[in-house]
mmCIF file of C-alpha atoms in Angstrom:
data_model
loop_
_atom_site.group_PDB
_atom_site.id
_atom_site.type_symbol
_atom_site.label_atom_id
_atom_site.label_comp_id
_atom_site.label_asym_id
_atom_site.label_seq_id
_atom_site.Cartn_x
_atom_site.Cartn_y
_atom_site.Cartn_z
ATOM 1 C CA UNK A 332 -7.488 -33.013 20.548
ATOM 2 C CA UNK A 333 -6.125 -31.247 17.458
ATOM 3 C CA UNK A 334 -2.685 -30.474 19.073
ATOM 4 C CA UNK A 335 -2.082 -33.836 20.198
ATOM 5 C CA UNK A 336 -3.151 -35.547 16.310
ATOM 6 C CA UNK A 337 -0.365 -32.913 15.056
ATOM 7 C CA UNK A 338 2.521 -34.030 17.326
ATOM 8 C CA UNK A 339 1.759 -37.717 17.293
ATOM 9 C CA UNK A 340 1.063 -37.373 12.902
ATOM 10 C CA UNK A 341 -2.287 -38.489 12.793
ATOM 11 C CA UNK A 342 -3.797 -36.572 10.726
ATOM 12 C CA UNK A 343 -6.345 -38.535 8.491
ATOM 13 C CA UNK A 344 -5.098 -35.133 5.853
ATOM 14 C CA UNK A 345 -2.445 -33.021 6.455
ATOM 15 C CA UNK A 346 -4.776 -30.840 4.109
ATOM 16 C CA UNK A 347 -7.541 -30.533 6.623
ATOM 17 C CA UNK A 348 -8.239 -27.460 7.951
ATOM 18 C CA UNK A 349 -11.553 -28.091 9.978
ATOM 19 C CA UNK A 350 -11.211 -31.456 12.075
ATOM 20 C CA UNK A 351 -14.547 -31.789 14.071
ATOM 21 C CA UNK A 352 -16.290 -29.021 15.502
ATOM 22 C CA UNK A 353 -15.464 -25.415 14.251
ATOM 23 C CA UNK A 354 -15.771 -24.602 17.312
ATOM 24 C CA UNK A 355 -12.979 -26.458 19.388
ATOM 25 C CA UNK A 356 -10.280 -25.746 16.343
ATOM 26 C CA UNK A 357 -6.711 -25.063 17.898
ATOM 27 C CA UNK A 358 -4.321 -24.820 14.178
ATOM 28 C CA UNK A 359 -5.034 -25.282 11.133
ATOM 29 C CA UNK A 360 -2.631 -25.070 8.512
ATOM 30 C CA UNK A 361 -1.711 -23.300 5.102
ATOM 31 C CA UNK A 362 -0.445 -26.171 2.745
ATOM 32 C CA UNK A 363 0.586 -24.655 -0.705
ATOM 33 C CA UNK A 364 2.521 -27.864 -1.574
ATOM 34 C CA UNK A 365 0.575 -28.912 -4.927
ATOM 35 C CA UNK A 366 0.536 -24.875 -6.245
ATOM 36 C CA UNK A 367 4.581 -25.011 -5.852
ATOM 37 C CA UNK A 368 4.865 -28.355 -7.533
ATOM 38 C CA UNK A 369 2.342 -27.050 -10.341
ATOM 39 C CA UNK A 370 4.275 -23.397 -10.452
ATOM 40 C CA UNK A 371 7.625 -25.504 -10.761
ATOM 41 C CA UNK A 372 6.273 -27.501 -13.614
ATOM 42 C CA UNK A 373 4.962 -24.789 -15.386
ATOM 43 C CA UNK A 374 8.243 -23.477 -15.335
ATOM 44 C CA UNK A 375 9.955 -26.484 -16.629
ATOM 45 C CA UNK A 376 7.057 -27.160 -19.218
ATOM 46 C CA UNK A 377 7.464 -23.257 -20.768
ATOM 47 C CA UNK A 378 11.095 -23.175 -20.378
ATOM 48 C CA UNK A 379 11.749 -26.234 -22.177
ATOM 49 C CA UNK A 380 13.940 -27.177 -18.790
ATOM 50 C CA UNK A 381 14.299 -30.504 -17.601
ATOM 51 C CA UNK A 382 13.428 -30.864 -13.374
ATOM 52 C CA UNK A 383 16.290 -32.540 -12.777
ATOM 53 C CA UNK A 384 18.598 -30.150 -13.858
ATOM 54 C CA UNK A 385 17.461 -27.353 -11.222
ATOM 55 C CA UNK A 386 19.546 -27.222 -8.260
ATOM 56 C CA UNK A 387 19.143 -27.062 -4.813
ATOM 57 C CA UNK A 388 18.876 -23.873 -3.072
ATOM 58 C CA UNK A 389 18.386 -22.601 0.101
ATOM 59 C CA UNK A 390 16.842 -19.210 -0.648
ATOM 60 C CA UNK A 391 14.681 -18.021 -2.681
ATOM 61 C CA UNK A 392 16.177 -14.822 -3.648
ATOM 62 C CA UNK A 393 19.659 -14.233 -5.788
ATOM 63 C CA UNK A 394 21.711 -11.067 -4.700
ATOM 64 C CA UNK A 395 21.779 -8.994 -7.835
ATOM 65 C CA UNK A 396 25.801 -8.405 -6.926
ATOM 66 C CA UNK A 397 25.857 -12.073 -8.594
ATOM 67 C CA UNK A 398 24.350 -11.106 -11.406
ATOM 68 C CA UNK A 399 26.608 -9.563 -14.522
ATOM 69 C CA UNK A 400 25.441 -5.719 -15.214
ATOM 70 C CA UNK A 401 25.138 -6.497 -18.882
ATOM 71 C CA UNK A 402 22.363 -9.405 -17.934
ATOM 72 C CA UNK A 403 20.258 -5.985 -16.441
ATOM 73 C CA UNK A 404 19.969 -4.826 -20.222
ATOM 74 C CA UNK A 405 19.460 -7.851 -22.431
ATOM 75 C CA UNK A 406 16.369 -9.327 -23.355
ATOM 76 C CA UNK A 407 15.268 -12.986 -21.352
ATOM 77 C CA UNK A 408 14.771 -15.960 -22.569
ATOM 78 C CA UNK A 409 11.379 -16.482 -21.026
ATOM 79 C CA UNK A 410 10.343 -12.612 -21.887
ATOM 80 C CA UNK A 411 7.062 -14.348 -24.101
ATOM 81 C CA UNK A 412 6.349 -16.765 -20.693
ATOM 82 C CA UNK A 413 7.885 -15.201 -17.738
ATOM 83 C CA UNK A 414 4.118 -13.832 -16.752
ATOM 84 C CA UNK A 415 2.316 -17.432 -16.539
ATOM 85 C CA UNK A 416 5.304 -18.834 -14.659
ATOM 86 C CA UNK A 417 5.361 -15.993 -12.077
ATOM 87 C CA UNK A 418 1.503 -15.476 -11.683
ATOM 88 C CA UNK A 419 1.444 -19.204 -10.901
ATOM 89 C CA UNK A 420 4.196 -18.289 -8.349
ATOM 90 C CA UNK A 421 1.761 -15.434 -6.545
ATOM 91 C CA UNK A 422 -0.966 -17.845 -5.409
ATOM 92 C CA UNK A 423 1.229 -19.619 -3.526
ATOM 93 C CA UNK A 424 3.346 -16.563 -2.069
ATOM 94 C CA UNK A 425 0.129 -14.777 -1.506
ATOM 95 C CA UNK A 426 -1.917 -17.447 0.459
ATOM 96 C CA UNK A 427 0.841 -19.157 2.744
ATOM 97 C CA UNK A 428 4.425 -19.180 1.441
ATOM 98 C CA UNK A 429 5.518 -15.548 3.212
ATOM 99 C CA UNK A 430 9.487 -16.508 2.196
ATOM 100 C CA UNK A 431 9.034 -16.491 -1.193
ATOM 101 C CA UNK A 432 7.008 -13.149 -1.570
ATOM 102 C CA UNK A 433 9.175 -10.983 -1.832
ATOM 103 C CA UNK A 434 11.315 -12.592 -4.227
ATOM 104 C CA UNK A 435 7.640 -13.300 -6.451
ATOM 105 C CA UNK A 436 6.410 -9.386 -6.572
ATOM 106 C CA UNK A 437 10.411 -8.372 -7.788
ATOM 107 C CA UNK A 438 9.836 -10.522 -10.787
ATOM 108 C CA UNK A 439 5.868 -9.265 -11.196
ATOM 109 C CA UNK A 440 7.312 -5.834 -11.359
ATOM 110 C CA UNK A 441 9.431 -6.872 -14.487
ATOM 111 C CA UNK A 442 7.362 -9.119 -16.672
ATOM 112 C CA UNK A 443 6.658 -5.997 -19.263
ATOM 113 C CA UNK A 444 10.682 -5.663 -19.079
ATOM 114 C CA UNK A 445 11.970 -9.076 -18.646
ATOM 115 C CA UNK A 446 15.743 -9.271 -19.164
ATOM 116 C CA UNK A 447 18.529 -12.366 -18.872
ATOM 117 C CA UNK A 448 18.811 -10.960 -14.904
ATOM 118 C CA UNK A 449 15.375 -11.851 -14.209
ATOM 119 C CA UNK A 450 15.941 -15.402 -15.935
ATOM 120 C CA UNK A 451 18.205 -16.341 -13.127
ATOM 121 C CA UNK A 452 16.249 -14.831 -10.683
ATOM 122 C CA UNK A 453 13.195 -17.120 -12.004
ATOM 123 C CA UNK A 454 15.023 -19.983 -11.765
ATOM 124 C CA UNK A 455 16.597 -19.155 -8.237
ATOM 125 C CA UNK A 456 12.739 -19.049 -7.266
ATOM 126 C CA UNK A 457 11.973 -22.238 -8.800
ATOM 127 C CA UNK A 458 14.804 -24.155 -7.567
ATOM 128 C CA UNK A 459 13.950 -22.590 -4.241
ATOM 129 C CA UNK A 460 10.663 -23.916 -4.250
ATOM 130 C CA UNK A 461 11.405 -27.580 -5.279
ATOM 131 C CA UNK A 462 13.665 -27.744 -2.585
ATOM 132 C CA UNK A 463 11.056 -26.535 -0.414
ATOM 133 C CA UNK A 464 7.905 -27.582 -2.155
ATOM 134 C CA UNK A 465 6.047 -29.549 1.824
ATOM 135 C CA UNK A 466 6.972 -26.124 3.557
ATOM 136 C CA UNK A 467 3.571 -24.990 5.657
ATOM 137 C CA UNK A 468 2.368 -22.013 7.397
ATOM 138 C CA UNK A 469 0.563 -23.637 10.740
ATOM 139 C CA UNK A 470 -1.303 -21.064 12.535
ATOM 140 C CA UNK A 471 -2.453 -21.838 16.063
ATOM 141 C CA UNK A 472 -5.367 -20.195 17.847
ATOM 142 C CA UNK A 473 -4.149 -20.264 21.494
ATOM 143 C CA UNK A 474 -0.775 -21.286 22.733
ATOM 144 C CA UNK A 475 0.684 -24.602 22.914
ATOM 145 C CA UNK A 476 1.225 -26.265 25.733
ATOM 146 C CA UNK A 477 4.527 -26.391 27.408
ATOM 147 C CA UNK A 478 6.216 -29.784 26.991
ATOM 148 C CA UNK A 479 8.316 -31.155 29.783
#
């Protein structure tokens, strides 16, 4: 069965959603890997940055207490960009990456006032998702079984 190809990894595609009959379908699974790879090299293609400089992360978000005030009021870098980078961000957030929405609709709300603050926080998000590019949402139907 489906639960038992999931624990033992043999899955023909870790892509596939419908394995045999529709019917007898226990999980299936969200896997947004390729739209954070693409998102994170849109951002490196349109901000002239190269991937190995972004480092690794383990959230998504920055607290804006580690941001300088004056970074609030000047214009960003990627102000001409910033709404291609973080639109390709949304599909990804939307459809089965729940961590990283939240930090994804902050910088939405800001692309017709982009400023140096929302630079880092673009690249915070970016980093993030490198570092976390194979994450999956796996929803299950009924419960697993109980192992012993």
């Amino acid at each position: 069965d489906l639960y038992n190809m999931i624990v033992n990894d043999d899955l023909l595609d870790p892509d596939v959603a419908w394995l045999g009959d529709a019917a007898n379908i226990k999980a299936w699974q969200y896997d947004m890997t390729g739209h954070v790879k693409q998102t994170v090299e849109c951002y490196c293609e349109l901000g002239k940055v190269n991937v190995s400089t972004l480092k690794d992360v383990s959230t998504p978000s920055i607290d804006d207490h580690l941001i300088p005030p004056e970074d609030f009021e000047k214009p960003g870098v990627l102000a001409d960009e910033c709404a291609k980078i973080v639109l390709k961000a949304l599909w990804p957030a939307r459809i089965g990456r729940p961590e990283i929405l939240w930090a994804v609709n902050t910088l939405a709300r800001n692309v017709t006032k982009w400023t140096k603050a929302d630079d880092k926080r673009l690249l915070r998000l970016i980093s993030f998702g490198l570092r976390s590019a194979a994450a999956a949402l796996w929803l299950t139907v009924e419960p697993m079984p109980s192992r012993r």
